[in-house]
PDB file of C-alpha atoms in Angstrom:
ATOM      1  CA  MET A   1     -82.054  93.496-101.274  1.00 55.00           C
ATOM      2  CA  LYS A   2     -84.812  94.338 -98.481  1.00 50.00           C
ATOM      3  CA  LYS A   3     -82.522  96.052 -96.547  1.00 53.00           C
ATOM      4  CA  ILE A   4     -80.732  98.212 -99.799  1.00 52.00           C
ATOM      5  CA  LEU A   5     -84.742  99.368-100.619  1.00 50.00           C
ATOM      6  CA  PHE A   6     -85.186 100.104 -97.054  1.00 51.00           C
ATOM      7  CA  THR A   7     -82.343 102.157 -97.064  1.00 52.00           C
ATOM      8  CA  ALA A   8     -83.139 104.048-100.076  1.00 47.00           C
ATOM      9  CA  MET A   9     -86.683 104.684 -99.083  1.00 48.00           C
ATOM     10  CA  LEU A  10     -85.145 106.566 -95.816  1.00 48.00           C
ATOM     11  CA  ALA A  11     -82.498 108.677 -98.383  1.00 47.00           C
ATOM     12  CA  ALA A  12     -85.500 109.674-100.265  1.00 44.00           C
ATOM     13  CA  ALA A  13     -87.018 110.392 -97.459  1.00 45.00           C
ATOM     14  CA  SER A  14     -87.841 114.259 -96.175  1.00 45.00           C
ATOM     15  CA  VAL A  15     -85.945 115.745 -93.147  1.00 51.00           C
ATOM     16  CA  LEU A  16     -87.391 114.009 -90.209  1.00 50.00           C
ATOM     17  CA  THR A  17     -88.378 115.800 -86.784  1.00 62.00           C
ATOM     18  CA  ALA A  18     -86.538 114.232 -83.541  1.00 82.00           C
ATOM     19  CA  GLN A  19     -88.613 111.801 -81.391  1.00 95.00           C
ATOM     20  CA  THR A  20     -88.659 110.479 -78.445  1.00 97.00           C
ATOM     21  CA  ILE A  21     -89.152 107.047 -76.945  1.00 98.00           C
ATOM     22  CA  LYS A  22     -89.545 106.296 -73.484  1.00 98.00           C
ATOM     23  CA  GLY A  23     -90.561 103.346 -70.733  1.00 96.00           C
ATOM     24  CA  SER A  24     -90.289 100.138 -70.419  1.00 94.00           C
ATOM     25  CA  ASP A  25     -86.608  98.420 -68.976  1.00 90.00           C
ATOM     26  CA  THR A  26     -87.749  95.595 -70.236  1.00 91.00           C
ATOM     27  CA  VAL A  27     -87.816  97.015 -74.335  1.00 95.00           C
ATOM     28  CA  LEU A  28     -85.076  99.569 -73.513  1.00 94.00           C
ATOM     29  CA  PRO A  29     -82.143  97.498 -75.244  1.00 94.00           C
ATOM     30  CA  PHE A  30     -84.077  96.821 -78.192  1.00 96.00           C
ATOM     31  CA  SER A  31     -85.162 100.225 -78.960  1.00 97.00           C
ATOM     32  CA  GLN A  32     -81.690 101.522 -77.896  1.00 97.00           C
ATOM     33  CA  ARG A  33     -80.092  99.019 -80.801  1.00 97.00           C
ATOM     34  CA  ALA A  34     -82.851  99.656 -83.030  1.00 98.00           C
ATOM     35  CA  ALA A  35     -82.119 103.758 -82.795  1.00 98.00           C
ATOM     36  CA  GLU A  36     -78.840 103.523 -83.139  1.00 97.00           C
ATOM     37  CA  ALA A  37     -79.559 101.171 -86.422  1.00 97.00           C
ATOM     38  CA  PHE A  38     -82.097 103.483 -87.947  1.00 97.00           C
ATOM     39  CA  MET A  39     -79.852 106.294 -87.486  1.00 96.00           C
ATOM     40  CA  LYS A  40     -76.947 105.155 -89.114  1.00 95.00           C
ATOM     41  CA  ALA A  41     -79.112 103.897 -91.682  1.00 93.00           C
ATOM     42  CA  ASP A  42     -80.974 107.612 -91.719  1.00 92.00           C
ATOM     43  CA  LYS A  43     -78.294 110.723 -91.066  1.00 90.00           C
ATOM     44  CA  ASN A  44     -81.204 113.247 -90.750  1.00 91.00           C
ATOM     45  CA  ALA A  45     -82.937 111.038 -87.762  1.00 93.00           C
ATOM     46  CA  LYS A  46     -82.430 111.419 -84.478  1.00 95.00           C
ATOM     47  CA  VAL A  47     -83.935 109.402 -81.915  1.00 97.00           C
ATOM     48  CA  THR A  48     -83.551 109.463 -78.235  1.00 97.00           C
ATOM     49  CA  VAL A  49     -84.903 106.869 -75.737  1.00 98.00           C
ATOM     50  CA  THR A  50     -84.935 106.537 -71.825  1.00 96.00           C
ATOM     51  CA  GLY A  51     -86.204 103.967 -69.768  1.00 93.00           C
ATOM     52  CA  GLY A  52     -87.994 104.642 -66.326  1.00 90.00           C
ATOM     53  CA  GLY A  53     -90.957 101.741 -66.385  1.00 91.00           C
ATOM     54  CA  SER A  54     -93.965 100.906 -68.583  1.00 94.00           C
ATOM     55  CA  GLY A  55     -95.949 103.491 -66.518  1.00 94.00           C
ATOM     56  CA  VAL A  56     -93.804 106.058 -66.856  1.00 95.00           C
ATOM     57  CA  GLY A  57     -93.261 106.151 -70.613  1.00 97.00           C
ATOM     58  CA  ILE A  58     -97.343 105.435 -70.863  1.00 97.00           C
ATOM     59  CA  SER A  59     -97.628 108.754 -68.243  1.00 97.00           C
ATOM     60  CA  ALA A  60     -95.153 110.668 -70.667  1.00 98.00           C
ATOM     61  CA  LEU A  61     -97.379 109.488 -73.500  1.00 98.00           C
ATOM     62  CA  ILE A  62    -100.423 111.136 -71.755  1.00 98.00           C
ATOM     63  CA  ASP A  63     -98.685 114.302 -71.523  1.00 97.00           C
ATOM     64  CA  GLY A  64     -97.186 114.681 -74.296  1.00 96.00           C
ATOM     65  CA  THR A  65     -93.543 114.485 -73.313  1.00 97.00           C
ATOM     66  CA  THR A  66     -93.111 111.272 -75.679  1.00 97.00           C
ATOM     67  CA  ASP A  67     -93.558 110.308 -79.036  1.00 98.00           C
ATOM     68  CA  ILE A  68     -93.586 106.498 -78.403  1.00 98.00           C
ATOM     69  CA  ALA A  69     -94.280 104.799 -74.928  1.00 98.00           C
ATOM     70  CA  GLN A  70     -92.710 101.761 -74.928  1.00 98.00           C
ATOM     71  CA  SER A  71     -94.175  99.422 -72.974  1.00 97.00           C
ATOM     72  CA  SER A  72     -94.196  95.562 -71.256  1.00 94.00           C
ATOM     73  CA  ARG A  73     -98.011  95.980 -70.270  1.00 94.00           C
ATOM     74  CA  LYS A  74    -101.132  96.163 -72.225  1.00 94.00           C
ATOM     75  CA  ILE A  75    -102.731 100.143 -71.619  1.00 96.00           C
ATOM     76  CA  LYS A  76    -104.954 100.656 -69.396  1.00 95.00           C
ATOM     77  CA  PHE A  77    -108.565 101.724 -69.945  1.00 97.00           C
ATOM     78  CA  ASP A  78    -108.325 104.845 -68.118  1.00 97.00           C
ATOM     79  CA  GLU A  79    -104.625 105.173 -69.579  1.00 98.00           C
ATOM     80  CA  ARG A  80    -105.851 105.445 -73.118  1.00 98.00           C
ATOM     81  CA  LYS A  81    -108.957 107.590 -72.288  1.00 97.00           C
ATOM     82  CA  LYS A  82    -107.048 109.928 -70.936  1.00 97.00           C
ATOM     83  CA  VAL A  83    -105.046 110.334 -74.541  1.00 97.00           C
ATOM     84  CA  GLU A  84    -108.507 110.487 -76.249  1.00 97.00           C
ATOM     85  CA  ASP A  85    -109.687 113.353 -74.097  1.00 97.00           C
ATOM     86  CA  LYS A  86    -107.031 115.363 -75.121  1.00 95.00           C
ATOM     87  CA  GLY A  87    -107.790 114.604 -78.591  1.00 96.00           C
ATOM     88  CA  GLY A  88    -105.683 111.814 -79.272  1.00 96.00           C
ATOM     89  CA  ASN A  89    -105.814 108.051 -80.721  1.00 97.00           C
ATOM     90  CA  VAL A  90    -103.874 105.446 -79.366  1.00 98.00           C
ATOM     91  CA  LYS A  91    -102.226 103.110 -81.778  1.00 98.00           C
ATOM     92  CA  GLU A  92    -100.861  99.672 -80.270  1.00 98.00           C
ATOM     93  CA  VAL A  93     -98.099  98.089 -82.259  1.00 98.00           C
ATOM     94  CA  VAL A  94     -96.033  94.545 -80.999  1.00 98.00           C
ATOM     95  CA  VAL A  95     -92.621  94.998 -81.709  1.00 97.00           C
ATOM     96  CA  ALA A  96     -91.383  91.674 -80.296  1.00 96.00           C
ATOM     97  CA  TYR A  97     -92.076  88.866 -77.518  1.00 95.00           C
ATOM     98  CA  ASP A  98     -90.409  87.888 -74.264  1.00 94.00           C
ATOM     99  CA  ALA A  99     -90.386  85.229 -72.093  1.00 94.00           C
ATOM    100  CA  LEU A 100     -90.418  85.981 -68.156  1.00 95.00           C
ATOM    101  CA  ALA A 101     -87.931  84.073 -66.113  1.00 96.00           C
ATOM    102  CA  VAL A 102     -87.930  83.462 -62.452  1.00 98.00           C
ATOM    103  CA  ILE A 103     -84.330  83.526 -61.695  1.00 98.00           C
ATOM    104  CA  ILE A 104     -82.424  82.293 -58.259  1.00 98.00           C
ATOM    105  CA  HIS A 105     -78.657  82.390 -57.193  1.00 97.00           C
ATOM    106  CA  PRO A 106     -76.430  80.042 -59.043  1.00 96.00           C
ATOM    107  CA  ASN A 107     -75.649  78.242 -55.752  1.00 95.00           C
ATOM    108  CA  ASN A 108     -79.482  77.031 -55.281  1.00 95.00           C
ATOM    109  CA  LYS A 109     -80.123  73.488 -55.712  1.00 92.00           C
ATOM    110  CA  ALA A 110     -83.695  74.194 -56.249  1.00 93.00           C
ATOM    111  CA  GLU A 111     -84.568  73.780 -60.127  1.00 93.00           C
ATOM    112  CA  LYS A 112     -88.437  73.657 -60.753  1.00 97.00           C
ATOM    113  CA  LEU A 113     -91.572  75.779 -59.289  1.00 98.00           C
ATOM    114  CA  THR A 114     -95.225  74.950 -59.938  1.00 98.00           C
ATOM    115  CA  ARG A 115     -96.989  78.290 -60.312  1.00 98.00           C
ATOM    116  CA  GLU A 116     -98.959  77.760 -57.295  1.00 98.00           C
ATOM    117  CA  GLN A 117     -95.252  77.501 -55.703  1.00 98.00           C
ATOM    118  CA  LEU A 118     -94.576  81.191 -57.043  1.00 98.00           C
ATOM    119  CA  GLU A 119     -97.852  82.448 -56.085  1.00 98.00           C
ATOM    120  CA  GLY A 120     -96.726  81.209 -52.501  1.00 98.00           C
ATOM    121  CA  ILE A 121     -93.714  83.044 -52.386  1.00 98.00           C
ATOM    122  CA  PHE A 122     -94.439  86.510 -53.652  1.00 98.00           C
ATOM    123  CA  THR A 123     -97.695  86.655 -51.556  1.00 98.00           C
ATOM    124  CA  GLY A 124     -95.323  85.660 -48.378  1.00 97.00           C
ATOM    125  CA  GLN A 125     -97.352  82.203 -47.895  1.00 97.00           C
ATOM    126  CA  ILE A 126     -93.698  80.025 -48.462  1.00 98.00           C
ATOM    127  CA  LYS A 127     -91.048  81.520 -46.644  1.00 97.00           C
ATOM    128  CA  ASN A 128     -88.163  79.323 -46.720  1.00 98.00           C
ATOM    129  CA  TRP A 129     -86.540  76.928 -49.475  1.00 97.00           C
ATOM    130  CA  SER A 130     -87.019  73.682 -47.724  1.00 96.00           C
ATOM    131  CA  GLU A 131     -90.494  73.944 -48.194  1.00 97.00           C
ATOM    132  CA  VAL A 132     -90.527  73.659 -52.085  1.00 96.00           C
ATOM    133  CA  GLY A 133     -87.296  71.316 -52.278  1.00 90.00           C
ATOM    134  CA  GLY A 134     -84.424  73.466 -51.530  1.00 92.00           C
ATOM    135  CA  ALA A 135     -82.175  73.802 -48.725  1.00 93.00           C
ATOM    136  CA  ASN A 136     -83.403  75.295 -45.004  1.00 96.00           C
ATOM    137  CA  LEU A 137     -82.393  78.793 -46.391  1.00 97.00           C
ATOM    138  CA  PRO A 138     -85.337  81.819 -45.756  1.00 97.00           C
ATOM    139  CA  ILE A 139     -86.568  83.061 -49.014  1.00 98.00           C
ATOM    140  CA  VAL A 140     -85.709  86.720 -50.173  1.00 98.00           C
ATOM    141  CA  ALA A 141     -88.195  87.906 -52.447  1.00 98.00           C
ATOM    142  CA  TYR A 142     -87.371  90.614 -55.345  1.00 98.00           C
ATOM    143  CA  SER A 143     -89.674  92.129 -57.471  1.00 97.00           C
ATOM    144  CA  ARG A 144     -90.042  95.399 -59.883  1.00 94.00           C
ATOM    145  CA  GLU A 145     -91.170  98.844 -58.720  1.00 92.00           C
ATOM    146  CA  THR A 146     -95.116  99.538 -59.365  1.00 91.00           C
ATOM    147  CA  SER A 147     -94.665 101.228 -62.066  1.00 88.00           C
ATOM    148  CA  SER A 148     -93.145  98.873 -64.179  1.00 91.00           C
ATOM    149  CA  GLY A 149     -95.135  96.820 -66.254  1.00 92.00           C
ATOM    150  CA  THR A 150     -93.382  93.245 -65.616  1.00 92.00           C
ATOM    151  CA  TYR A 151     -94.333  94.053 -61.968  1.00 94.00           C
ATOM    152  CA  GLU A 152     -97.744  94.224 -63.333  1.00 94.00           C
ATOM    153  CA  PHE A 153     -97.991  91.601 -65.642  1.00 94.00           C
ATOM    154  CA  PHE A 154     -96.009  89.042 -62.970  1.00 96.00           C
ATOM    155  CA  LYS A 155     -98.862  89.785 -60.590  1.00 96.00           C
ATOM    156  CA  GLU A 156    -101.796  89.666 -63.308  1.00 94.00           C
ATOM    157  CA  GLU A 157    -100.436  86.141 -65.069  1.00 94.00           C
ATOM    158  CA  VAL A 158     -98.297  84.434 -62.051  1.00 97.00           C
ATOM    159  CA  LEU A 159     -99.643  85.915 -58.487  1.00 97.00           C
ATOM    160  CA  ASN A 160    -102.907  85.162 -60.222  1.00 96.00           C
ATOM    161  CA  LYS A 161    -104.106  88.798 -59.444  1.00 96.00           C
ATOM    162  CA  LYS A 162    -102.924  88.548 -55.463  1.00 97.00           C
ATOM    163  CA  ASP A 163    -101.127  91.647 -54.127  1.00 97.00           C
ATOM    164  CA  TYR A 164     -97.288  90.951 -53.323  1.00 98.00           C
ATOM    165  CA  MET A 165     -96.164  90.524 -50.146  1.00 97.00           C
ATOM    166  CA  SER A 166     -95.753  93.065 -47.550  1.00 94.00           C
ATOM    167  CA  GLY A 167     -91.947  94.402 -47.279  1.00 90.00           C
ATOM    168  CA  ILE A 168     -91.226  92.632 -50.772  1.00 96.00           C
ATOM    169  CA  LEU A 169     -88.075  94.142 -52.099  1.00 96.00           C
ATOM    170  CA  SER A 170     -88.516  96.452 -55.216  1.00 95.00           C
ATOM    171  CA  MET A 171     -85.860  96.964 -57.369  1.00 94.00           C
ATOM    172  CA  PRO A 172     -86.421 100.432 -59.506  1.00 89.00           C
ATOM    173  CA  ALA A 173     -84.270  98.212 -63.266  1.00 88.00           C
ATOM    174  CA  THR A 174     -83.908  94.501 -63.853  1.00 89.00           C
ATOM    175  CA  GLY A 175     -80.232  95.206 -63.943  1.00 91.00           C
ATOM    176  CA  ALA A 176     -80.310  95.702 -59.874  1.00 94.00           C
ATOM    177  CA  ILE A 177     -82.623  93.013 -59.440  1.00 96.00           C
ATOM    178  CA  VAL A 178     -79.708  90.413 -61.436  1.00 97.00           C
ATOM    179  CA  GLN A 179     -77.324  92.168 -59.405  1.00 97.00           C
ATOM    180  CA  SER A 180     -78.829  91.638 -55.839  1.00 97.00           C
ATOM    181  CA  ILE A 181     -80.135  87.928 -56.124  1.00 98.00           C
ATOM    182  CA  SER A 182     -76.544  87.287 -57.909  1.00 97.00           C
ATOM    183  CA  GLN A 183     -75.596  87.844 -54.263  1.00 97.00           C
ATOM    184  CA  THR A 184     -78.001  86.538 -51.815  1.00 97.00           C
ATOM    185  CA  PRO A 185     -77.935  82.797 -51.723  1.00 95.00           C
ATOM    186  CA  GLY A 186     -81.762  83.128 -50.921  1.00 97.00           C
ATOM    187  CA  ALA A 187     -82.958  85.296 -53.414  1.00 98.00           C
ATOM    188  CA  ILE A 188     -85.737  85.060 -55.960  1.00 98.00           C
ATOM    189  CA  GLY A 189     -86.907  87.372 -58.439  1.00 98.00           C
ATOM    190  CA  TYR A 190     -88.035  87.695 -62.428  1.00 97.00           C
ATOM    191  CA  ILE A 191     -86.741  89.478 -64.947  1.00 94.00           C
ATOM    192  CA  GLY A 192     -87.249  89.492 -69.000  1.00 90.00           C
ATOM    193  CA  LEU A 193     -84.947  86.540 -70.273  1.00 90.00           C
ATOM    194  CA  ALA A 194     -83.165  88.895 -72.679  1.00 87.00           C
ATOM    195  CA  TYR A 195     -81.126  89.526 -68.979  1.00 90.00           C
ATOM    196  CA  ILE A 196     -80.112  86.595 -68.235  1.00 93.00           C
ATOM    197  CA  ASP A 197     -76.559  85.737 -67.621  1.00 93.00           C
ATOM    198  CA  LYS A 198     -74.489  83.606 -65.556  1.00 95.00           C
ATOM    199  CA  ARG A 199     -74.494  85.525 -62.408  1.00 97.00           C
ATOM    200  CA  VAL A 200     -77.978  84.162 -61.511  1.00 97.00           C
ATOM    201  CA  LYS A 201     -79.705  80.978 -62.438  1.00 97.00           C
ATOM    202  CA  ALA A 202     -83.403  80.350 -64.564  1.00 97.00           C
ATOM    203  CA  VAL A 203     -85.610  78.083 -62.953  1.00 97.00           C
ATOM    204  CA  GLN A 204     -88.285  75.815 -64.859  1.00 98.00           C
ATOM    205  CA  ILE A 205     -91.999  76.563 -64.026  1.00 98.00           C
ATOM    206  CA  SER A 206     -94.843  74.545 -64.216  1.00 98.00           C
ATOM    207  CA  TYR A 207     -98.493  75.414 -65.245  1.00 97.00           C
ATOM    208  CA  ASP A 208    -100.298  72.030 -65.082  1.00 96.00           C
ATOM    209  CA  ALA A 209     -99.308  71.879 -60.979  1.00 94.00           C
ATOM    210  CA  GLY A 210     -96.200  69.892 -61.378  1.00 96.00           C
ATOM    211  CA  LYS A 211     -96.798  67.477 -64.210  1.00 97.00           C
ATOM    212  CA  THR A 212     -94.884  69.390 -66.725  1.00 97.00           C
ATOM    213  CA  PHE A 213     -91.764  71.403 -66.097  1.00 98.00           C
ATOM    214  CA  VAL A 214     -90.133  74.116 -68.941  1.00 98.00           C
ATOM    215  CA  THR A 215     -86.989  76.353 -68.795  1.00 97.00           C
ATOM    216  CA  PRO A 216     -87.333  79.430 -70.191  1.00 96.00           C
ATOM    217  CA  SER A 217     -86.072  79.985 -73.635  1.00 93.00           C
ATOM    218  CA  ILE A 218     -86.562  80.884 -77.558  1.00 91.00           C
ATOM    219  CA  LYS A 219     -87.277  77.771 -78.109  1.00 93.00           C
ATOM    220  CA  THR A 220     -89.769  77.172 -75.663  1.00 95.00           C
ATOM    221  CA  ALA A 221     -91.194  80.761 -75.724  1.00 92.00           C
ATOM    222  CA  LYS A 222     -91.556  80.269 -79.858  1.00 90.00           C
ATOM    223  CA  ASP A 223     -93.337  76.940 -79.622  1.00 91.00           C
ATOM    224  CA  GLU A 224     -95.304  77.810 -76.704  1.00 89.00           C
ATOM    225  CA  THR A 225     -94.495  75.139 -74.155  1.00 96.00           C
ATOM    226  CA  TYR A 226     -93.171  78.451 -71.913  1.00 97.00           C
ATOM    227  CA  PRO A 227     -96.340  79.540 -70.331  1.00 95.00           C
ATOM    228  CA  VAL A 228     -95.371  83.341 -69.300  1.00 95.00           C
ATOM    229  CA  VAL A 229     -94.656  85.120 -72.187  1.00 95.00           C
ATOM    230  CA  ARG A 230     -96.002  88.638 -73.174  1.00 94.00           C
ATOM    231  CA  PRO A 231     -95.781  91.449 -76.057  1.00 95.00           C
ATOM    232  CA  LEU A 232     -94.004  93.948 -75.922  1.00 96.00           C
ATOM    233  CA  ILE A 233     -95.184  96.926 -77.236  1.00 98.00           C
ATOM    234  CA  TYR A 234     -94.838 100.195 -78.557  1.00 98.00           C
ATOM    235  CA  TYR A 235     -97.865 103.012 -77.952  1.00 98.00           C
ATOM    236  CA  TYR A 236     -98.206 106.524 -79.884  1.00 98.00           C
ATOM    237  CA  ASP A 237    -100.984 109.011 -80.575  1.00 98.00           C
ATOM    238  CA  THR A 238    -102.052 108.494 -84.217  1.00 97.00           C
ATOM    239  CA  ASN A 239    -101.789 112.101 -84.493  1.00 96.00           C
ATOM    240  CA  LYS A 240     -98.244 111.852 -84.636  1.00 95.00           C
ATOM    241  CA  GLU A 241     -98.080 109.258 -87.358  1.00 95.00           C
ATOM    242  CA  SER A 242     -96.106 110.962 -89.434  1.00 93.00           C
ATOM    243  CA  THR A 243     -93.231 111.514 -87.305  1.00 94.00           C
ATOM    244  CA  VAL A 244     -92.824 107.844 -85.812  1.00 96.00           C
ATOM    245  CA  LYS A 245     -93.703 106.001 -88.840  1.00 95.00           C
ATOM    246  CA  SER A 246     -90.397 105.603 -90.314  1.00 95.00           C
ATOM    247  CA  PHE A 247     -88.527 104.443 -87.159  1.00 97.00           C
ATOM    248  CA  ILE A 248     -91.756 101.918 -86.681  1.00 97.00           C
ATOM    249  CA  ASP A 249     -91.461 100.782 -89.990  1.00 97.00           C
ATOM    250  CA  PHE A 250     -87.757  99.772 -89.426  1.00 97.00           C
ATOM    251  CA  THR A 251     -88.608  97.885 -86.327  1.00 97.00           C
ATOM    252  CA  PHE A 252     -90.601  95.433 -88.408  1.00 97.00           C
ATOM    253  CA  SER A 253     -87.719  95.470 -91.171  1.00 97.00           C
ATOM    254  CA  ASP A 254     -85.313  92.080 -91.834  1.00 96.00           C
ATOM    255  CA  ALA A 255     -82.734  94.435 -89.575  1.00 97.00           C
ATOM    256  CA  GLY A 256     -85.152  95.749 -86.996  1.00 97.00           C
ATOM    257  CA  GLN A 257     -86.330  92.141 -86.326  1.00 96.00           C
ATOM    258  CA  LYS A 258     -82.591  90.728 -86.328  1.00 97.00           C
ATOM    259  CA  ILE A 259     -81.860  92.667 -83.175  1.00 97.00           C
ATOM    260  CA  VAL A 260     -84.615  91.422 -81.557  1.00 96.00           C
ATOM    261  CA  SER A 261     -83.282  88.054 -82.050  1.00 93.00           C
ATOM    262  CA  ASP A 262     -80.183  89.142 -81.147  1.00 94.00           C
ATOM    263  CA  LEU A 263     -80.930  90.886 -78.056  1.00 92.00           C
ATOM    264  CA  GLY A 264     -82.448  87.266 -77.084  1.00 89.00           C
ATOM    265  CA  TYR A 265     -86.221  88.612 -77.349  1.00 93.00           C
ATOM    266  CA  ILE A 266     -88.772  86.441 -79.852  1.00 94.00           C
ATOM    267  CA  THR A 267     -89.576  87.942 -83.075  1.00 95.00           C
ATOM    268  CA  VAL A 268     -93.115  88.788 -84.009  1.00 92.00           C
ATOM    269  CA  LYS A 269     -92.359  87.328 -87.970  1.00 77.00           C
TER     270      LYS A 269
END
């Protein structure tokens, strides 16, 4: 019934102007699928979606070259102020949640890592898998590039705000991390839960110094036993409310939240 009413509401609406969504590669699959479904429901709508990283999306919002910035991190104070200095007002909308998974090569015998061990690995203090219960194999750490919201979230929440080690291998997109780790026996990296596939293995993580280890999943994210969960966010200027409102309303509809679930993210309701 809700789907029928929503479709009828779209049909009755005036012609929509084209709108753009840009930013986080983590949010990208959801935005693409949601845009396709939205345009199918309303033939007058046109939504263009591109990635590039959370920082790229927020920069585009500041420049006025995108209607919605999709982000896997919170907007910074100075970024919000830049929009406000131009007469804008930033609105934040959480459209889904995501568990951030640490992944390794499937043949790696390591199964569990504490937050402290992850900090040691990604800051360069731990260099061999034998130091954390694995084989005598050099660790090859992969990270997202600095424009990525995932890069910043991992640094804040997992590395306890410490800097990544010098020379860490930075990848431009999540898919590149999955591919690289699948081809490198000693590799480790981090990705959104929705990107996990059989080419890599997610490790269990402990945030209580090794007393409890939890595997990333939709279930453990929802029941809050998995410790690394983040919001996936849309930011827009309220001056463009009339342009983006119908699409954002769609993301909260039953059809929109089903897409969230189908893709392996966590729904907001």
